[in-house]
JSON list of C-alpha atoms in Angstrom, two decimals:
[
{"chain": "A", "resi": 1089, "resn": "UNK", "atom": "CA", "xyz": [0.00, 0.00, 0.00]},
{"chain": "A", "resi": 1090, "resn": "UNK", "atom": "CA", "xyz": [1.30, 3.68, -0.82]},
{"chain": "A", "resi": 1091, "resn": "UNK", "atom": "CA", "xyz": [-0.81, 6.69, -0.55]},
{"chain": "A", "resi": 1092, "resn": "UNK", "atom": "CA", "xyz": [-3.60, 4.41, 1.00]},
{"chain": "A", "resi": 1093, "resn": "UNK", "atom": "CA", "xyz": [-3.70, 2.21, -2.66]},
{"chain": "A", "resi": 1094, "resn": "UNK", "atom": "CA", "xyz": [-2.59, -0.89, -3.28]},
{"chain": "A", "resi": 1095, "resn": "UNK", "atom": "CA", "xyz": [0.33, -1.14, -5.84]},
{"chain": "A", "resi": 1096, "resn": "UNK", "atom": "CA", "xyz": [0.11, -2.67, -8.93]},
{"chain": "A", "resi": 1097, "resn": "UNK", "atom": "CA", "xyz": [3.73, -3.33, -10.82]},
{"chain": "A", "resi": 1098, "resn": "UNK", "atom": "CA", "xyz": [5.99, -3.51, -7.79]},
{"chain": "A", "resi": 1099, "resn": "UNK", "atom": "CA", "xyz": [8.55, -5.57, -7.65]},
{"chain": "A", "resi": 1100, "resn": "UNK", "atom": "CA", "xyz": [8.97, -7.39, -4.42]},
{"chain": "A", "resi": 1101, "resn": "UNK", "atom": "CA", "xyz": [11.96, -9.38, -2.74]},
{"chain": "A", "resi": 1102, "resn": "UNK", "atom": "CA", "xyz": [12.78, -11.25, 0.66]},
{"chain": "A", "resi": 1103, "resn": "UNK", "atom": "CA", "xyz": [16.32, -11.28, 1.40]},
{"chain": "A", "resi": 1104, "resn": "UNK", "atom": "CA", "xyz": [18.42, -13.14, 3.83]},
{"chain": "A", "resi": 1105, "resn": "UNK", "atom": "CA", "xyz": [22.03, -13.77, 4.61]},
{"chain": "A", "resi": 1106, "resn": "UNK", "atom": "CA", "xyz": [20.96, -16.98, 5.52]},
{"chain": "A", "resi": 1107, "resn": "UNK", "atom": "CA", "xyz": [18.24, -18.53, 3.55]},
{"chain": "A", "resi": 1108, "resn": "UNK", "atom": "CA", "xyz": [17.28, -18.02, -0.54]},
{"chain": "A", "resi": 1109, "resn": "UNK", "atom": "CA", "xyz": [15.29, -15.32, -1.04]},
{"chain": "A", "resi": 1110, "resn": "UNK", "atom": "CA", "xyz": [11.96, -14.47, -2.66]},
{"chain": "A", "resi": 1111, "resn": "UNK", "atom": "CA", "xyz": [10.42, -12.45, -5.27]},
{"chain": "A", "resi": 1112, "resn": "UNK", "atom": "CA", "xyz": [7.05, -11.58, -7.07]},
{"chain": "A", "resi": 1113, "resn": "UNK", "atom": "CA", "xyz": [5.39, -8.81, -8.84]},
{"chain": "A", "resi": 1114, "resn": "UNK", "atom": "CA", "xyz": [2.38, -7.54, -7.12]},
{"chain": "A", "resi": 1115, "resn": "UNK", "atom": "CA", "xyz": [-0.71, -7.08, -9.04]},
{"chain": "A", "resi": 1116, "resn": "UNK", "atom": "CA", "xyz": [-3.67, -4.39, -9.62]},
{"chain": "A", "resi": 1117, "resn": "UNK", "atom": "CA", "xyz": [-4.99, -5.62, -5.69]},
{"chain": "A", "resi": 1118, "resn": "UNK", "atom": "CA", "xyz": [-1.26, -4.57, -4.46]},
{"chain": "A", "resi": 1119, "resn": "UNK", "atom": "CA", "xyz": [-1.22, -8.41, -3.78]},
{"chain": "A", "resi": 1120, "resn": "UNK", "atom": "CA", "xyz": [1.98, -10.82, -4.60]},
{"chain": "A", "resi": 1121, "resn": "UNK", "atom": "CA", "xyz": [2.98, -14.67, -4.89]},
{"chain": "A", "resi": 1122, "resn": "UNK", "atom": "CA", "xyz": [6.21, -15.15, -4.41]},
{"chain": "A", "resi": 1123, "resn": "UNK", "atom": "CA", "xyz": [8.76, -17.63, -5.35]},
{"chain": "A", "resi": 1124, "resn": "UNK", "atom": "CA", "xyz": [11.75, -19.24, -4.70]},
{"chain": "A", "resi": 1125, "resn": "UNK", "atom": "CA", "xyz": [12.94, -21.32, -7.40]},
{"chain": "A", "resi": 1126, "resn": "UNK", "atom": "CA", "xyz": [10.31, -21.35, -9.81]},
{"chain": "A", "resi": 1127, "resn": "UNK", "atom": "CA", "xyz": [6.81, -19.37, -10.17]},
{"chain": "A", "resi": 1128, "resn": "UNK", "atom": "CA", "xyz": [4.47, -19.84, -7.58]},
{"chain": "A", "resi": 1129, "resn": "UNK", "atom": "CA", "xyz": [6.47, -22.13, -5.57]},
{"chain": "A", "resi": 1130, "resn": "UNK", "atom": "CA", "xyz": [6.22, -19.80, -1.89]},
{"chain": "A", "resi": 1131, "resn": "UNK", "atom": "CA", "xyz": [9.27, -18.89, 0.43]},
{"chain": "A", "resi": 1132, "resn": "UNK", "atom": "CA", "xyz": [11.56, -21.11, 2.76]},
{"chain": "A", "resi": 1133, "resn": "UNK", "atom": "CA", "xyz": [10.14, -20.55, 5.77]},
{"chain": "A", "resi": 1134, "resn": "UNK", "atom": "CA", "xyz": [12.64, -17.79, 7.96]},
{"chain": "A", "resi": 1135, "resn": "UNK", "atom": "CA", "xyz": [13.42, -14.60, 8.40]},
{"chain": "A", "resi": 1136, "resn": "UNK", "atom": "CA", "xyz": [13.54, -11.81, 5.97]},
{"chain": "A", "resi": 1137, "resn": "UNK", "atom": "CA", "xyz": [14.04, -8.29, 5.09]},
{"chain": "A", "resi": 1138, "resn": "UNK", "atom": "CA", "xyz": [11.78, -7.04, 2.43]},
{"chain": "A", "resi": 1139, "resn": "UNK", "atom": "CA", "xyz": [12.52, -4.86, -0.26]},
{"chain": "A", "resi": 1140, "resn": "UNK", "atom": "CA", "xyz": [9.77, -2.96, -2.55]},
{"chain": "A", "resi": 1141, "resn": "UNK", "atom": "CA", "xyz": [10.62, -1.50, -5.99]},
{"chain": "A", "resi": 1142, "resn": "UNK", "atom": "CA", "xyz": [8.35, 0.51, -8.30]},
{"chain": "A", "resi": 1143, "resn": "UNK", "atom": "CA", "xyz": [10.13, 2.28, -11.44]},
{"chain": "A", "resi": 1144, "resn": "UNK", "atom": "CA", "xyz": [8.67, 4.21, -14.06]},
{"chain": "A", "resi": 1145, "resn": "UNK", "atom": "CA", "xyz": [8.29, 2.36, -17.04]},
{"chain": "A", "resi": 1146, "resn": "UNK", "atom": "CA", "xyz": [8.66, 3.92, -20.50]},
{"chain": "A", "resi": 1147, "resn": "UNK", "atom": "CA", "xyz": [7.50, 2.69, -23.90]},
{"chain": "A", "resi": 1148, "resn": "UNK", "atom": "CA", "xyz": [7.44, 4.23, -27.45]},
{"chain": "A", "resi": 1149, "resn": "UNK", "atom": "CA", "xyz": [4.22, 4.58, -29.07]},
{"chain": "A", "resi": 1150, "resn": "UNK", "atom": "CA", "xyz": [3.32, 2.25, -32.01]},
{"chain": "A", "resi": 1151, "resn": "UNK", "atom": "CA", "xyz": [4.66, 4.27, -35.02]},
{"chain": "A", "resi": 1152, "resn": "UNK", "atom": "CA", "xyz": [1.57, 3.09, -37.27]},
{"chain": "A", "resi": 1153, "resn": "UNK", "atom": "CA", "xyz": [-0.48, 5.20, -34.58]},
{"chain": "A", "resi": 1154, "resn": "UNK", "atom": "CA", "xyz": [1.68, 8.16, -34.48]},
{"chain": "A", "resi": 1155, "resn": "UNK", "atom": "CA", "xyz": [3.15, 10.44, -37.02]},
{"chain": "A", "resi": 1156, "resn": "UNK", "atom": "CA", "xyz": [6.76, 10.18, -38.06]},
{"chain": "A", "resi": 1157, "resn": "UNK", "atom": "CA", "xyz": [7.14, 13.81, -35.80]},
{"chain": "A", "resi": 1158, "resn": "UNK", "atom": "CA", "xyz": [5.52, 12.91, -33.02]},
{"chain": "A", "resi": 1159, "resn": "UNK", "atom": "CA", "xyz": [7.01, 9.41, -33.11]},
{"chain": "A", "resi": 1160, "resn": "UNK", "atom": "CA", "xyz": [10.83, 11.01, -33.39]},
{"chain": "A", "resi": 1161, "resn": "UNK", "atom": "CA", "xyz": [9.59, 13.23, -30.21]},
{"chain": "A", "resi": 1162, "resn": "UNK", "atom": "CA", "xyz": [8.96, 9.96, -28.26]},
{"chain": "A", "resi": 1163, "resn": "UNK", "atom": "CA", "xyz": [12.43, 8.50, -29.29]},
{"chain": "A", "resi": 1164, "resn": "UNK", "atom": "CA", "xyz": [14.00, 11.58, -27.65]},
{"chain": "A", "resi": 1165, "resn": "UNK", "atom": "CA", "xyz": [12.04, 12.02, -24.69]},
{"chain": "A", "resi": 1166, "resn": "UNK", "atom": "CA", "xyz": [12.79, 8.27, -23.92]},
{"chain": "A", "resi": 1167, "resn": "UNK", "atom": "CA", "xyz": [16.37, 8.75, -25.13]},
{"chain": "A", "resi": 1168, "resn": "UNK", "atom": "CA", "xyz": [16.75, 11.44, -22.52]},
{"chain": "A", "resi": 1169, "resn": "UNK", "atom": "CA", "xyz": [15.10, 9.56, -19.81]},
{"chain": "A", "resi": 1170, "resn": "UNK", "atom": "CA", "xyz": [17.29, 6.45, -20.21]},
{"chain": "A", "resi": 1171, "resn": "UNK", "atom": "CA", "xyz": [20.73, 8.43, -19.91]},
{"chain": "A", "resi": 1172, "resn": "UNK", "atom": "CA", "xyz": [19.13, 9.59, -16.14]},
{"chain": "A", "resi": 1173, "resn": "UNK", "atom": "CA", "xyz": [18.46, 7.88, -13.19]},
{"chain": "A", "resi": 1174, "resn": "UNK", "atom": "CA", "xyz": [15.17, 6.05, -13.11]},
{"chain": "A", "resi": 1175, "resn": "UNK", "atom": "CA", "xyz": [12.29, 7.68, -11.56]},
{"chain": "A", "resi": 1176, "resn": "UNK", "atom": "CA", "xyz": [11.23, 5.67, -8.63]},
{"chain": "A", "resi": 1177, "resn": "UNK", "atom": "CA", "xyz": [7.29, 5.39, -8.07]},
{"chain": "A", "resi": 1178, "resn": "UNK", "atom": "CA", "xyz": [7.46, 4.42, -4.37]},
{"chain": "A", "resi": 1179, "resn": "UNK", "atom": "CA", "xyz": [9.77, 6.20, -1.85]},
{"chain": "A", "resi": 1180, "resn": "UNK", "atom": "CA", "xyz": [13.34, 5.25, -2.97]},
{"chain": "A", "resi": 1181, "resn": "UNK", "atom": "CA", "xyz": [14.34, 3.52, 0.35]},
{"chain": "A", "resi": 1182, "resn": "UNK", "atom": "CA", "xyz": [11.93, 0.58, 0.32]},
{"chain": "A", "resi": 1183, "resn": "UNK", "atom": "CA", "xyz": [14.14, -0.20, -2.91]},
{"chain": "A", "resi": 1184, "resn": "UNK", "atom": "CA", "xyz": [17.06, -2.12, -1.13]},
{"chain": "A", "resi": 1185, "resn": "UNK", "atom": "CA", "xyz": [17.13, -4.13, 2.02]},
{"chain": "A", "resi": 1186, "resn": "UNK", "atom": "CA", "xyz": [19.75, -2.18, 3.71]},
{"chain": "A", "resi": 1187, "resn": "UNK", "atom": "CA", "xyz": [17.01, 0.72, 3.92]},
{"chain": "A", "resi": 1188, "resn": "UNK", "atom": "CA", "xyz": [14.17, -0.31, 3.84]},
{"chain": "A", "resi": 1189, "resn": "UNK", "atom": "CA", "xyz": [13.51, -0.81, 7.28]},
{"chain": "A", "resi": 1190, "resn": "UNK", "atom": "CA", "xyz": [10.73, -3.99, 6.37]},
{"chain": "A", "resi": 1191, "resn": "UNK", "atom": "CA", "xyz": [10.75, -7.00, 8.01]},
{"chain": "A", "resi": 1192, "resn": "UNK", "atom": "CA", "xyz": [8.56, -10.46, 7.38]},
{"chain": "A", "resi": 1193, "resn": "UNK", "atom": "CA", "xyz": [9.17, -13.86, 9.28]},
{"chain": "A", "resi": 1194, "resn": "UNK", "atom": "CA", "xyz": [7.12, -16.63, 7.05]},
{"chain": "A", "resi": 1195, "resn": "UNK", "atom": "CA", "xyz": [6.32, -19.32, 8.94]},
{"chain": "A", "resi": 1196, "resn": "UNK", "atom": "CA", "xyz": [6.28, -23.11, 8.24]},
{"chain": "A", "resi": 1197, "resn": "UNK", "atom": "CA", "xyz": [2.32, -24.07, 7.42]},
{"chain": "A", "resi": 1198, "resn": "UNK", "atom": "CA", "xyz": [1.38, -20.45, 8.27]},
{"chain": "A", "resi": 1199, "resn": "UNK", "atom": "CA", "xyz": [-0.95, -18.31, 6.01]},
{"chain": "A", "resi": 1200, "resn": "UNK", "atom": "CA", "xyz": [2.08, -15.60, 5.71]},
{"chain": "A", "resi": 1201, "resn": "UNK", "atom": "CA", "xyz": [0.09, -12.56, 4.75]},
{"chain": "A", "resi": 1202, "resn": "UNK", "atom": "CA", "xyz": [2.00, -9.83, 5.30]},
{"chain": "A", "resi": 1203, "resn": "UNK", "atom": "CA", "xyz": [0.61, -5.65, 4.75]},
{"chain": "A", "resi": 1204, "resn": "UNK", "atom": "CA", "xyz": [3.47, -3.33, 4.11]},
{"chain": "A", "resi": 1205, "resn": "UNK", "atom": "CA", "xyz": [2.14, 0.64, 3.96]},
{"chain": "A", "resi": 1206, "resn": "UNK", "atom": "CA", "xyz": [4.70, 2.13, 1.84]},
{"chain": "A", "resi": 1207, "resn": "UNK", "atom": "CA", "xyz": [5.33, 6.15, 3.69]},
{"chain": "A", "resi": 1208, "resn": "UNK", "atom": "CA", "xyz": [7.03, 9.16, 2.35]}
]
């Protein structure tokens, strides 16, 4: 959750020193599966610091839609936007485990549910 919404498009990991990790997209609920190995397949049971990661994502229009101007506009806004650094949707710090101050301990035959409200 950010602003009180649920997230859709996030990417989101559980690290550990110790154990695998995790990761899983959320979808337009703000809700995730995550997996370990291969899709769908859950998290070792253990604990975990969680990391959430929403970046703007750019795409060129379909140039059978657009007009060769318009279309050479696009190239260069998205040109420009790639030499920069990306524009997080989320607060930057819930981007890396070292700062983003989330924890989750999933538990063996648990239902591991876990809300995290995303602040500024």
């Amino acid at each position: 959750m950010y602003e009180g919404k649920p997230v859709e498009g996030a990417t989101v990991t559980f690290g550990s020193a110790e154990i695998r990790g995790a990761v899983g997209n959320t979808d337009k609920q703000g809700e995730v599966t995550l997996w370990t190995y291969e899709p769908g397949d859950g998290v070792i049971p253990g604990k975990y610091t969680v990391a959430i990661r929403k970046l703007e994502v750019l795409a060129l229009p379909d140039p059978e839609q657009v007009s060769p101007e318009e279309y050479s506009k696009a190239m260069r806004e998205m040109n420009r936007a790639l030499s920069g650094t990306p524009k997080h949707l989320v607060p930057k710090k819930y981007s890396k485990h070292e700062t983003s101050e989330l924890t989750a301990e999933v538990v063996d035959g648990g239902e591991n549910i876990f809300t995290f409200e995303l602040e500024d």
